Amino acid sequence: MQVIHRLIVLSAFQLLLPFQPFLSEPVKAVLLQTQENFSEALSIAVLPFENLTRLSEDEWMGLSLAESLAGSLARLPTLQVIERSQIKRILQEQSFSQSALADSSQAPSLGKLVGARRMVLGNFQKVGERLRIQARMIAVETGQILPESVIQVEGQVRDILDLQDHLAQKLLKSFQGSTFSAPAVSHSASANEVHSLYYRGQYLLEKNTSADRQAAEKLFQEALRLAPQDALVQTGLAELSLARGVRSKNSQELEKAMHWINVALQNNPQLVKAWLVKVNILIAQKLDTQAEALLKEALEVFPGNTELVLSYINLRDQASIEISNRMISSAELKSLLQRLGAEQNAPEIAFSLGMHVLYELFEQDQPDFAEAFALLKQAGQALPDNPVIPLQLAQIYVRQNQPELARQQIELGLSIDPDSPWIPIMAHSNFKNLYSYYRRMKQPERMAEIQKRSLEVIQKTIQKYPDKALNHVLLAQDLEQMGQTEQALAALDQAERVSPEYPTIYTQRAKILEKQKKTKEAIQALDRGLAWIDRSEDYQSMRPYLMFEKGNLKMSMGQADEALLLFQAIYDRYPAERSSALIALIGYYTSSKEYSRLLNYYQELFQIDPFSRKNAYFQQEYKQVWLRNELLKTPHSVALLNDLGQVLLQAYEIEEAQKHFKTALELEPNNPVVLYNLGSLFLTNGEPGKAMPLLEKALKNKPAYVNAAYNLGLSYLALHQEAQAREIFQQLLSWQPDHAQALAALKNLH
């Protein structure tokens, strides 16, 4: 099953300096071409404020305070504000939970991950109608609070807009040399009410359940009644209809979304968020060309807005994955960036481009990592504290057969941010890659060493973060790999106690139970996981994975019809998993010999998944199905029988290949090619006595048949008939004097 993740690589150029001697000349050349000086602006991000009273009806204030403060900070020319949408996208791309945004203890780690040097966090407390807001700023590198940034404001809840303005003014003064000052504005009661309604709706919309969307709509409509021309509220309504349209594939909802966003942009063309939402809508409507044109227009209004470019790249990726199960290629991406006039040397864009190149290379047998290496280092120059880039470099070093450098990079990534809850998870994946490398190289001592280190890292992470289910699942993987099955199941028990809704618990448990030949129990585990998914919208994307696992188990139990229903359901309901569903359906129908149906499945697979089209295994299987289908039409075709025999031989289906060669010879007993193929099969299978007469007959019917003569000579040698072997090799050399194998064989006979 193909699962695609765009991994964030934004880290330090200086971290790589100890490894400069290992850079190839092409890498150095590309690096020299791509290095530029980046902005010296201080990068900063604002997290949602914590609700100290924990009342759910007040949660919207945390979002409101963060977005308001980020907007105020963005006015300061010396600051580069990392938008909340960028942070959310990075977490999504790394497959990390969005709950990280609400965990203030992880602010330094999150800051390193997104490339921020400062993080602003705070809290608020509502008591009656009074609201107290506190904020502070931390230095990401040290994790220390900057004393001058600790601020507090207090007032009436109804005056939240004024309180936000006062908070921003105080924080801006903490920046040395800042002379920026926004004019004092007194906000009306109506404006405060509209603001409250909008952010309450936005908070519910982000929860994205059906009930929350309905409640959000009521709040947006009430806000619109009070402020009919408010572009932000109109954008909220557009987002609501977009969410509904995407979820239900309802074109009318998408049209409604387009109506609201057009109205919003008419009222306020300076609202960046509205442009982004409109791009989203066009992508959802499969109008990529119009989306690109709109983005160009937006960049004319907001020159150099990196968030616009990155959001569009992300959207193009998601749309492409849904349609073809792949990201857009790096060549497509470069062309896109050029057409958009994007600043390709901006670190975030350099990163995005570098990762596209890197992931394309991972699909190649002999990749050249020069360009990817250079682009990632370029991004790292501007963002020096991100621990992810060494972990990505470790992947490259493993592919380049440099395991020691890979190990150093993994340890480097862990050392940059030892308290991160995410980096050990990524390092665990790297350790697995390194373990696989040593297994291929048959180095058991190194395998054991990597196993031990991986286990140490995940155990330490569990000590720090015992309530994260994924950590316990990774521990179970390590223990199971080390043969400690019962301990692995116990780790999964703990994961289930911590977060029973986490689907990976059940897929991992099913794998262990399957190895124990407890197939029924494995299916029961998957059913528990599917039941939890039914109760929550958070893990709906995991449903097809559990369905696949269940289908495969049903196949192993001989319950093929039940498996078929699962595979067909995945094909029908989950476009992003369609290629995997097709592979499963191909597996099912192969045994039924429905070759025409199989050909249709293969052709669709090759159309939506270019990687499978290049895959030698799929090509061989497709050719076999095509030949079998043609033989149904012309069962007495010697050419088809011979070709199918050769394909089967390549698939190591010896008996089946032999059967087709013999059938062909029954139709044409003197066909030299079939005689040669069957004779060579017997020779390869250690039966030179059966091979010899067939090869002699092939040579008789096709004089100067070089391949038949050489294999006949090998047959004579295997039968200890050296004189005949010498004679046939000499005869072969009279036809082809430079035949290296025959020359070597003849030399060994003297």
XYZ file of C-alpha atoms in Angstrom:
750
model
C 0.000 0.000 0.000
C 1.440 3.266 -1.088
C 1.359 5.906 1.539
C 2.768 9.305 0.639
C 4.005 11.832 3.215
C 5.696 15.195 2.431
C 8.267 15.431 5.205
C 9.447 18.823 6.395
C 13.181 19.455 6.105
C 14.115 22.878 7.426
C 17.379 22.836 9.339
C 20.964 23.955 9.778
C 23.656 24.301 7.133
C 26.315 24.270 9.815
C 25.076 20.938 11.154
C 26.302 19.330 7.954
C 29.789 20.844 7.925
C 31.507 17.832 9.557
C 30.350 15.770 6.602
C 31.502 18.130 3.839
C 34.236 15.720 2.624
C 31.527 13.283 1.603
C 29.779 15.760 -0.718
C 30.235 14.785 -4.351
C 31.366 17.367 -6.904
C 27.850 17.536 -8.437
C 26.465 18.340 -4.985
C 29.013 21.122 -4.520
C 28.238 22.507 -7.959
C 24.506 22.571 -7.385
C 25.005 24.012 -3.910
C 27.061 26.899 -5.256
C 24.334 27.647 -7.784
C 21.529 27.675 -5.215
C 23.018 29.493 -2.220
C 21.496 32.911 -1.555
C 21.269 35.256 1.387
C 17.947 34.952 3.145
C 16.049 37.561 5.095
C 17.372 38.393 8.534
C 13.838 38.920 9.862
C 13.140 37.219 13.180
C 10.819 34.261 12.617
C 8.007 33.978 15.146
C 4.894 31.853 15.637
C 1.891 32.265 17.924
C 0.137 29.290 19.525
C -3.552 29.283 20.509
C -3.967 30.597 24.054
C -4.809 28.120 26.810
C -8.237 28.288 28.429
C -7.535 28.061 32.172
C -11.178 27.651 33.146
C -11.606 24.740 30.680
C -15.150 25.819 29.802
C -15.807 24.571 26.280
C -17.959 27.580 25.377
C -14.903 29.827 25.864
C -12.397 27.820 23.771
C -12.890 30.095 20.770
C -11.064 32.887 22.597
C -7.783 30.975 22.422
C -8.005 30.947 18.634
C -9.124 34.570 18.475
C -6.274 35.828 20.669
C -3.631 33.916 18.705
C -4.796 35.070 15.271
C -5.234 38.663 16.392
C -1.768 38.755 17.922
C -0.182 37.133 14.863
C -1.827 39.737 12.651
C -0.474 42.575 14.793
C 3.045 41.125 14.878
C 3.016 40.727 11.091
C 2.891 44.514 10.762
C 6.387 44.794 12.217
C 8.882 44.709 9.299
C 11.582 43.013 11.376
C 9.358 40.005 12.119
C 8.511 37.061 9.891
C 5.299 35.573 11.283
C 4.753 31.888 10.588
C 1.031 31.651 10.057
C -1.050 29.191 12.019
C -2.162 27.572 8.757
C 1.497 26.888 7.937
C 2.031 25.245 11.326
C -1.067 23.094 10.874
C 0.074 22.043 7.416
C 3.518 21.060 8.673
C 2.001 18.961 11.449
C -0.296 17.316 8.931
C 2.543 16.600 6.522
C 4.555 15.020 9.324
C 1.500 12.949 10.348
C 1.536 14.580 13.789
C -1.603 15.356 15.758
C -3.022 18.873 15.556
C -3.308 18.695 19.356
C 0.342 19.771 19.396
C -0.916 23.312 18.781
C -2.608 23.289 22.171
C 0.310 21.818 24.124
C 2.343 24.769 25.420
C 4.968 22.447 26.915
C 5.956 21.485 23.379
C 6.381 25.053 22.144
C 10.208 24.855 21.770
C 10.025 21.573 19.853
C 7.219 22.849 17.670
C 9.166 26.035 17.046
C 12.183 24.078 15.840
C 9.974 21.966 13.622
C 8.404 24.955 11.866
C 11.546 27.096 11.773
C 10.544 29.737 14.349
C 13.142 31.411 16.582
C 10.489 32.795 18.933
C 7.201 31.304 20.089
C 4.406 33.326 21.676
C 2.072 31.469 24.008
C -0.370 32.501 26.644
C -3.536 31.814 28.534
C -6.796 33.448 29.420
C -9.210 33.167 32.305
C -12.818 34.242 32.219
C -14.447 34.852 35.600
C -17.991 36.094 35.248
C -17.790 38.899 32.700
C -14.138 39.683 33.439
C -11.347 38.413 31.196
C -7.680 38.201 32.164
C -5.156 37.502 29.380
C -1.479 36.665 29.891
C 1.169 36.183 27.207
C 4.858 35.373 27.108
C 7.492 34.713 24.515
C 10.142 31.994 24.569
C 13.434 31.660 22.739
C 13.172 28.406 20.797
C 16.884 27.620 20.993
C 16.993 27.665 24.803
C 13.348 27.141 25.704
C 13.662 30.057 28.147
C 10.988 32.697 28.695
C 12.108 36.202 27.716
C 11.309 38.244 30.873
C 10.533 41.480 29.031
C 7.838 39.690 27.030
C 5.685 38.613 29.992
C 2.552 40.747 29.765
C -1.013 40.829 31.046
C -4.197 42.700 30.224
C -7.574 42.570 31.925
C -11.041 43.875 31.187
C -14.599 43.049 30.253
C -15.318 40.109 27.940
C -17.506 42.370 25.834
C -14.407 44.469 25.049
C -12.313 41.571 23.728
C -11.221 43.473 20.615
C -9.850 46.327 22.733
C -8.107 43.816 25.016
C -6.488 42.148 22.006
C -5.231 45.507 20.764
C -3.753 46.347 24.187
C -2.091 42.934 24.346
C -0.507 43.440 20.933
C 0.756 46.920 21.835
C 2.426 45.628 24.987
C 4.076 42.719 23.209
C 5.322 44.881 20.350
C 7.062 47.160 22.851
C 9.103 44.194 24.086
C 10.992 44.088 20.786
C 14.087 46.207 21.134
C 14.069 49.101 18.745
C 10.424 48.670 17.796
C 8.746 52.000 17.179
C 5.655 50.554 15.577
C 2.437 51.787 17.091
C -1.081 51.127 15.864
C -3.625 53.900 16.289
C -5.893 53.481 19.281
C -9.321 52.312 18.199
C -12.390 51.837 20.357
C -14.454 48.941 19.051
C -18.231 49.027 19.190
C -20.328 46.492 21.059
C -21.614 45.244 17.724
C -18.072 44.698 16.408
C -17.167 42.748 19.531
C -20.276 40.596 19.144
C -19.536 39.867 15.467
C -15.972 38.983 16.367
C -17.172 36.613 19.098
C -19.694 34.928 16.801
C -17.138 34.477 14.021
C -14.449 32.876 16.189
C -16.939 30.677 17.998
C -18.031 29.445 14.579
C -14.443 29.052 13.396
C -13.566 26.986 16.462
C -16.503 24.651 15.799
C -15.687 24.456 12.098
C -12.186 23.225 12.868
C -13.652 20.380 14.941
C -15.371 19.417 11.665
C -18.124 17.103 12.880
C -21.580 17.287 11.337
C -23.117 18.722 14.517
C -20.313 21.274 14.910
C -20.709 22.395 11.297
C -24.429 22.982 11.843
C -23.741 24.988 14.997
C -21.021 26.976 13.202
C -23.438 27.878 10.414
C -25.904 29.387 12.901
C -23.138 31.487 14.454
C -21.849 32.712 11.075
C -25.375 33.608 9.952
C -26.004 35.586 13.144
C -22.690 37.411 12.647
C -23.672 38.162 9.047
C -27.015 39.571 10.216
C -25.150 42.024 12.441
C -22.451 42.810 9.834
C -23.739 42.051 6.302
C -20.539 43.320 4.634
C -18.005 41.598 6.916
C -15.609 39.759 4.584
C -14.182 37.561 7.337
C -17.633 36.227 8.246
C -18.409 35.651 4.574
C -15.131 33.741 4.293
C -16.223 31.612 7.241
C -19.444 30.711 5.419
C -17.401 29.839 2.332
C -15.161 27.567 4.408
C -18.220 25.890 5.882
C -19.726 25.112 2.467
C -16.325 23.990 1.199
C -15.968 21.537 4.090
C -19.415 20.141 3.378
C -18.809 19.951 -0.354
C -15.500 18.126 -0.024
C -16.839 15.715 2.554
C -20.046 14.849 0.673
C -18.757 15.520 -2.864
C -21.715 17.902 -3.224
C -21.208 20.314 -6.133
C -24.009 22.597 -4.918
C -22.163 23.181 -1.645
C -19.024 24.049 -3.617
C -21.028 26.522 -5.704
C -22.373 28.058 -2.490
C -18.799 28.302 -1.184
C -17.747 30.091 -4.374
C -20.620 32.570 -4.016
C -19.632 33.527 -0.474
C -15.923 33.828 -1.217
C -16.555 36.049 -4.238
C -18.675 38.341 -2.062
C -15.936 38.370 0.593
C -13.259 39.364 -1.926
C -15.470 42.108 -3.326
C -15.830 43.521 0.177
C -12.171 43.121 1.147
C -9.652 42.164 -1.571
C -6.845 42.585 0.997
C -7.969 39.536 2.987
C -5.296 36.910 2.240
C -7.346 34.159 3.824
C -10.148 34.752 1.331
C -7.777 34.236 -1.603
C -6.539 30.987 -0.073
C -10.070 29.717 0.481
C -10.987 30.502 -3.118
C -7.977 28.529 -4.335
C -9.175 25.653 -2.144
C -12.619 25.815 -3.722
C -11.259 25.789 -7.277
C -9.078 22.792 -6.475
C -12.095 20.984 -4.993
C -13.947 21.732 -8.234
C -11.024 20.224 -10.218
C -10.354 23.631 -11.823
C -6.573 23.577 -11.463
C -5.906 26.000 -14.315
C -8.241 28.592 -12.821
C -6.709 28.040 -9.378
C -3.260 28.717 -10.786
C -4.471 31.866 -12.535
C -6.086 33.041 -9.299
C -2.890 32.444 -7.396
C -0.968 34.558 -9.903
C -3.519 37.307 -9.390
C -3.198 36.973 -5.611
C 0.580 37.226 -5.806
C 0.208 40.504 -7.686
C -1.824 41.796 -4.739
C 0.519 40.220 -2.159
C 3.967 39.975 -3.804
C 6.223 37.305 -2.322
C 3.564 35.826 -0.021
C 5.103 32.425 0.670
C 1.973 31.075 2.334
C 0.008 31.519 -0.891
C 2.577 29.547 -2.857
C 3.014 26.791 -0.280
C -0.705 26.374 0.204
C -1.196 25.957 -3.501
C 1.641 23.441 -3.768
C 0.089 21.476 -0.934
C -3.328 21.586 -2.563
C -1.948 20.473 -5.920
C -0.242 17.577 -4.179
C -3.405 16.512 -2.399
C -5.477 16.733 -5.572
C -2.863 14.805 -7.537
C -2.616 12.101 -4.861
C -6.392 11.668 -4.856
C -6.446 11.288 -8.634
C -3.217 9.365 -9.329
C -1.899 8.291 -5.924
C 1.244 10.368 -6.379
C 2.478 13.882 -5.784
C 3.154 16.178 -8.713
C 6.648 15.566 -10.041
C 9.550 17.859 -9.239
C 9.668 18.905 -12.890
C 5.987 19.872 -12.708
C 6.612 21.692 -9.451
C 9.571 23.671 -10.837
C 7.514 24.685 -13.847
C 4.642 25.668 -11.575
C 6.871 27.811 -9.358
C 8.367 29.508 -12.397
C 4.945 30.294 -13.848
C 3.865 31.727 -10.511
C 6.940 33.915 -10.275
C 7.632 32.410 -6.857
C 10.896 33.089 -5.024
C 12.423 29.628 -5.301
C 15.284 30.563 -2.983
C 12.922 31.173 -0.056
C 13.779 28.457 2.474
C 10.257 27.043 2.719
C 9.980 26.758 -1.057
C 13.515 25.374 -1.375
C 12.528 22.760 1.150
C 9.326 21.864 -0.680
C 11.191 21.503 -3.954
C 14.010 19.534 -2.337
C 11.620 17.029 -0.812
C 9.837 16.531 -4.108
C 13.158 15.729 -5.747
C 14.093 13.437 -2.869
C 10.915 11.397 -2.994
C 11.152 10.969 -6.747
C 14.688 9.666 -6.272
C 13.541 7.074 -3.731
C 11.620 5.390 -6.563
C 14.736 5.065 -8.741
C 17.234 2.204 -8.733
C 20.326 4.417 -9.105
C 19.358 7.893 -7.903
C 21.571 10.967 -7.967
C 20.856 12.872 -4.767
C 22.907 15.965 -5.674
C 20.050 18.381 -6.324
C 17.923 17.217 -3.381
C 20.928 17.425 -1.066
C 21.713 20.971 -2.181
C 18.144 22.238 -1.911
C 17.683 20.818 1.567
C 20.957 22.325 2.745
C 19.885 25.637 1.248
C 16.697 25.570 3.312
C 18.724 24.555 6.336
C 20.914 27.644 6.143
C 17.957 29.847 6.971
C 16.453 27.557 9.611
C 19.370 26.296 11.679
C 17.676 24.583 14.628
C 15.341 22.151 12.913
C 16.182 18.534 13.854
C 14.351 16.961 10.933
C 16.937 17.574 8.237
C 19.569 15.203 9.704
C 16.940 12.479 9.825
C 16.175 13.022 6.155
C 19.872 13.018 5.314
C 20.110 9.706 7.142
C 17.701 8.255 4.596
C 19.934 9.438 1.782
C 23.054 8.002 3.408
C 21.385 4.608 3.801
C 20.499 4.632 0.102
C 24.107 5.539 -0.670
C 25.363 2.580 1.398
C 26.909 4.827 4.042
C 25.300 3.413 7.210
C 27.752 5.000 9.640
C 26.973 8.477 8.331
C 23.284 7.636 8.519
C 23.701 6.618 12.159
C 25.534 9.864 12.958
C 22.752 11.912 11.380
C 20.067 10.061 13.343
C 21.887 10.729 16.601
C 22.393 14.350 15.560
C 18.678 14.810 14.988
C 17.935 13.344 18.405
C 20.501 15.582 20.104
C 19.196 18.819 18.580
C 15.867 18.473 20.353
C 16.112 15.731 23.006
C 12.790 16.681 24.618
C 10.703 16.585 21.464
C 7.767 14.170 21.409
C 8.006 13.872 17.612
C 11.673 13.533 16.710
C 12.108 10.116 18.410
C 9.195 8.867 16.313
C 10.925 9.974 13.127
C 14.242 8.590 14.386
C 12.527 5.262 15.040
C 11.614 5.092 11.354
C 15.236 5.831 10.450
C 16.458 3.077 12.765
C 14.143 0.633 11.003
C 15.647 1.613 7.638
C 19.136 1.149 9.039
C 18.165 -2.221 10.520
C 16.865 -3.328 7.109
C 20.143 -2.262 5.519
C 22.219 -4.355 7.929
C 19.862 -7.284 7.422
C 20.446 -7.107 3.664
C 24.167 -6.963 4.326
C 23.856 -9.975 6.677
C 25.453 -8.187 9.644
C 23.612 -9.611 12.692
C 25.780 -7.791 15.247
C 24.921 -4.418 13.741
C 21.259 -5.439 13.494
C 21.221 -6.205 17.217
C 22.973 -2.908 17.986
C 20.386 -0.898 16.047
C 17.546 -2.854 17.649
C 18.888 -2.043 21.090
C 19.338 1.660 20.331
C 15.875 1.961 18.799
C 14.378 0.326 21.884
C 16.282 2.706 24.194
C 15.015 5.772 22.332
C 11.380 4.728 22.395
C 11.520 3.645 26.053
C 12.924 7.051 27.053
C 10.202 8.740 25.038
C 7.544 6.708 26.848
C 8.985 7.829 30.186
C 8.510 11.456 29.111
C 5.224 11.002 27.260
C 3.408 7.955 28.672
C 0.031 9.130 27.399
C 0.904 8.993 23.688
C -0.396 5.735 22.203
C 1.950 5.798 19.214
C 4.979 5.455 21.498
C 3.589 2.219 22.947
C 2.825 0.934 19.441
C 6.419 1.586 18.354
C 7.647 -0.181 21.484
C 5.475 -3.150 20.521
C 7.044 -3.171 17.048
C 10.549 -3.274 18.503
C 9.697 -5.992 21.024
C 7.973 -8.120 18.399
C 10.967 -7.756 16.093
C 13.186 -8.984 18.933
C 10.977 -12.047 19.407
C 9.384 -10.807 22.641
C 5.809 -11.373 21.487
C 4.031 -11.352 24.838
C 5.781 -8.148 25.891
C 4.775 -6.617 22.551
C 1.123 -7.503 23.144
C 1.385 -6.024 26.652
C 2.676 -2.768 25.135
C -0.351 -2.714 22.842
C -2.600 -3.303 25.850
C -1.108 -0.170 27.402
C -1.594 1.765 24.164
C -5.241 0.712 24.153
C -5.661 1.916 27.733
C -4.146 5.273 26.817
C -6.006 5.905 23.525
C -8.393 3.101 22.558
C -9.495 5.040 19.480
C -6.001 4.932 17.903
C -6.318 2.594 14.860
C -2.656 1.572 14.554
C -2.982 -0.337 17.833
C -5.297 -2.781 16.131
C -3.355 -3.185 12.885
C -0.192 -3.938 14.871
C -2.022 -6.383 17.135
C -3.512 -8.126 14.091
C -0.049 -8.578 12.548
C 1.294 -10.194 15.716
C -1.737 -12.463 16.096
C -1.520 -13.478 12.444
C 2.083 -14.577 12.942
C 0.866 -16.644 15.884
C -1.652 -18.303 13.514
C -4.491 -16.693 15.496
C -6.320 -15.376 12.461
C -9.761 -15.121 14.067
C -8.360 -13.115 16.978
C -6.548 -10.875 14.483
C -9.819 -10.150 12.676
C -11.509 -9.427 16.002
C -8.789 -6.884 16.780
C -9.361 -5.149 13.447
C -13.110 -5.119 14.051
C -12.498 -3.372 17.384
C -10.433 -0.774 15.598
C -13.111 -0.245 12.940
C -15.720 0.133 15.682
C -13.659 2.903 17.290
C -13.331 4.645 13.923
C -17.130 4.565 13.638
C -17.358 6.544 16.881
C -14.945 9.284 15.865
C -14.291 11.378 12.775
C -10.650 11.890 13.722
C -9.347 8.668 12.182
C -11.668 8.151 9.219
C -8.693 8.174 6.844
C -7.397 5.025 8.559
C -10.510 2.992 7.779
C -9.300 1.650 4.393
C -6.042 0.423 5.953
C -7.909 -1.670 8.506
C -10.240 -2.903 5.788
C -7.234 -4.006 3.714
C -5.768 -5.917 6.620
C -9.092 -7.596 7.300
C -9.509 -8.489 3.627
C -6.070 -10.085 3.481
C -6.832 -12.125 6.596
C -10.129 -13.255 5.085
C -8.238 -14.379 1.984
C -5.817 -16.396 4.111
C -8.790 -18.098 5.783
C -10.273 -19.058 2.431
C -13.128 -16.565 2.787
C -12.410 -14.950 -0.564
C -15.928 -13.659 -1.205
C -15.924 -11.684 2.064
C -12.487 -10.320 1.185
C -13.786 -9.256 -2.221
C -16.549 -7.185 -0.623
C -13.964 -5.326 1.465
C -11.595 -4.681 -1.455
C -14.461 -3.534 -3.682
C -15.717 -1.174 -0.964
C -12.268 0.417 -0.702
C -12.148 0.830 -4.483
C -15.587 2.473 -4.541
C -15.278 4.751 -1.488
C -11.623 5.797 -1.212
C -10.150 7.280 -4.423
C -6.765 7.891 -2.770
C -6.455 4.140 -2.090
C -7.771 3.021 -5.468
C -4.433 1.724 -6.742
C -4.013 -0.445 -3.655
C -7.588 -1.663 -4.025
C -6.890 -2.571 -7.643
C -3.858 -4.617 -6.603
C -6.008 -6.475 -4.076
C -8.736 -7.069 -6.672
C -6.133 -8.336 -9.122
C -4.970 -10.801 -6.486
C -8.525 -12.014 -5.974
C -9.438 -12.435 -9.640
C -6.134 -14.033 -10.656
C -7.264 -17.369 -9.234
C -10.614 -17.128 -11.056
C -8.915 -16.791 -14.469
C -11.095 -13.825 -15.462
C -8.338 -12.466 -17.670
C -10.412 -9.815 -19.449
C -11.400 -8.267 -16.110
C -7.798 -8.509 -14.911
C -6.544 -6.666 -17.986
C -8.970 -3.823 -17.282
C -7.763 -3.646 -13.685
C -4.103 -3.581 -14.741
C -4.734 -0.880 -17.328
C -6.522 1.300 -14.761
C -3.732 0.672 -12.246
C -1.060 1.747 -14.735
C -3.072 4.846 -15.594
C -3.491 6.130 -12.036
C -0.183 4.917 -10.592
C 2.838 5.562 -12.844
C 5.128 3.840 -10.337
C 3.343 0.513 -10.837
C 3.654 0.947 -14.587
C 7.439 0.989 -14.204
C 7.485 -1.902 -11.736
C 9.035 -5.052 -13.231
C 6.796 -7.381 -11.220
C 3.575 -5.725 -12.374
C 4.829 -5.614 -15.954
C 5.582 -9.333 -15.858
C 2.210 -10.170 -14.299
C 0.389 -7.992 -16.816
C 2.164 -9.688 -19.707
C 1.234 -13.094 -18.304
C -2.445 -12.102 -18.030
C -2.398 -10.654 -21.546
C -0.882 -13.844 -22.972
C -3.384 -16.044 -21.150
C -6.243 -13.903 -22.440
C -4.922 -14.155 -26.008
C -4.576 -17.932 -25.656
C -8.265 -18.144 -24.845
C -8.878 -16.687 -28.305
C -6.197 -18.723 -30.144
C -5.336 -21.739 -27.968
C -3.128 -23.368 -30.646
C -0.748 -20.450 -31.112
C 2.796 -21.775 -30.656
C 4.183 -18.246 -30.376
C 1.814 -17.401 -27.512
C 2.503 -20.704 -25.732
C 6.246 -20.126 -26.021
C 6.028 -16.519 -24.820
C 3.885 -17.529 -21.859
C 6.353 -20.277 -20.992
C 9.171 -17.730 -20.949
C 7.209 -15.322 -18.722
C 6.372 -18.164 -16.342
C 10.024 -19.193 -16.292
C 11.011 -15.647 -15.281
C 8.464 -15.906 -12.461
C 10.075 -19.205 -11.340
C 6.882 -21.132 -12.127
C 8.913 -24.014 -13.530
C 6.268 -26.718 -13.848
C 3.758 -24.350 -15.450
C 6.388 -23.097 -17.910
C 7.386 -26.666 -18.782
C 3.753 -27.540 -19.454
C 3.341 -24.696 -21.975
C 6.602 -25.483 -23.777
C 5.544 -29.128 -24.136
C 2.122 -28.099 -25.450
C 3.829 -25.905 -28.037
C 6.064 -28.808 -29.120
C 3.047 -31.047 -29.535
C 1.825 -28.533 -32.108
C 5.256 -27.905 -33.721
C 7.718 -30.662 -32.725
C 10.610 -29.115 -34.669
C 10.280 -25.506 -33.534
C 13.906 -24.636 -32.631
C 13.048 -21.755 -30.269
C 10.662 -23.843 -28.175
C 13.136 -26.750 -28.196
C 15.841 -24.387 -26.956
C 13.623 -22.909 -24.217
C 12.506 -26.284 -22.887
C 16.037 -27.683 -23.091
C 17.417 -24.653 -21.234
C 14.723 -25.088 -18.586
C 15.815 -28.687 -17.964
C 19.482 -27.634 -17.862
C 18.781 -24.879 -15.328
C 16.720 -27.333 -13.322
C 19.690 -29.748 -13.040
C 18.472 -32.234 -15.642
C 21.132 -32.153 -18.407
C 20.090 -35.589 -19.658
C 16.681 -34.240 -20.618
C 18.148 -30.983 -21.929
C 20.701 -32.568 -24.318
C 18.362 -34.154 -26.928
C 16.162 -31.065 -27.049
C 19.115 -28.755 -27.637
C 20.602 -31.096 -30.246
C 17.285 -31.077 -32.090
C 17.070 -27.252 -31.847
C 20.555 -26.962 -33.363
C 19.662 -29.439 -36.097
C 16.574 -27.434 -37.072
C 18.331 -24.080 -36.827
C 22.012 -24.317 -37.809
C 24.391 -21.799 -36.211
C 21.949 -21.336 -33.307
C 24.544 -19.861 -30.916
C 22.555 -19.970 -27.676
C 21.430 -23.540 -28.266
C 25.008 -24.584 -29.034
C 26.378 -23.006 -25.860
C 23.753 -24.614 -23.604
C 24.306 -27.918 -25.383
C 28.005 -27.638 -24.553
C 27.105 -27.031 -20.892
C 24.860 -30.098 -20.980
C 27.737 -32.230 -22.317
C 29.992 -30.920 -19.551
C 27.386 -31.725 -16.895
C 27.216 -35.275 -18.322
C 31.048 -35.518 -18.343
C 31.185 -35.714 -22.142
C 34.199 -33.425 -22.517
C 35.000 -34.368 -26.120
C 31.515 -33.501 -27.339
C 31.598 -30.293 -25.284
C 34.945 -29.261 -26.809
C 33.651 -29.952 -30.297
C 30.453 -27.928 -29.877
C 32.277 -24.971 -28.295
C 34.776 -24.935 -31.169
C 31.918 -25.039 -33.649
C 30.209 -22.156 -31.842
C 33.405 -20.083 -32.002
C 33.584 -20.621 -35.733
C 30.229 -18.821 -35.919
C 30.969 -16.193 -33.273
C 34.724 -15.973 -32.503
C 34.327 -13.439 -29.655
C 31.806 -15.448 -27.606
C 33.330 -14.862 -24.145
C 31.571 -17.698 -22.304
C 32.489 -20.275 -24.947
C 36.117 -19.105 -24.930
C 36.255 -19.453 -21.144
C 34.633 -22.903 -21.222
C 37.039 -24.117 -23.893
C 40.016 -22.767 -21.959
C 38.925 -24.716 -18.878
C 38.813 -27.904 -20.951
C 42.517 -27.666 -21.947
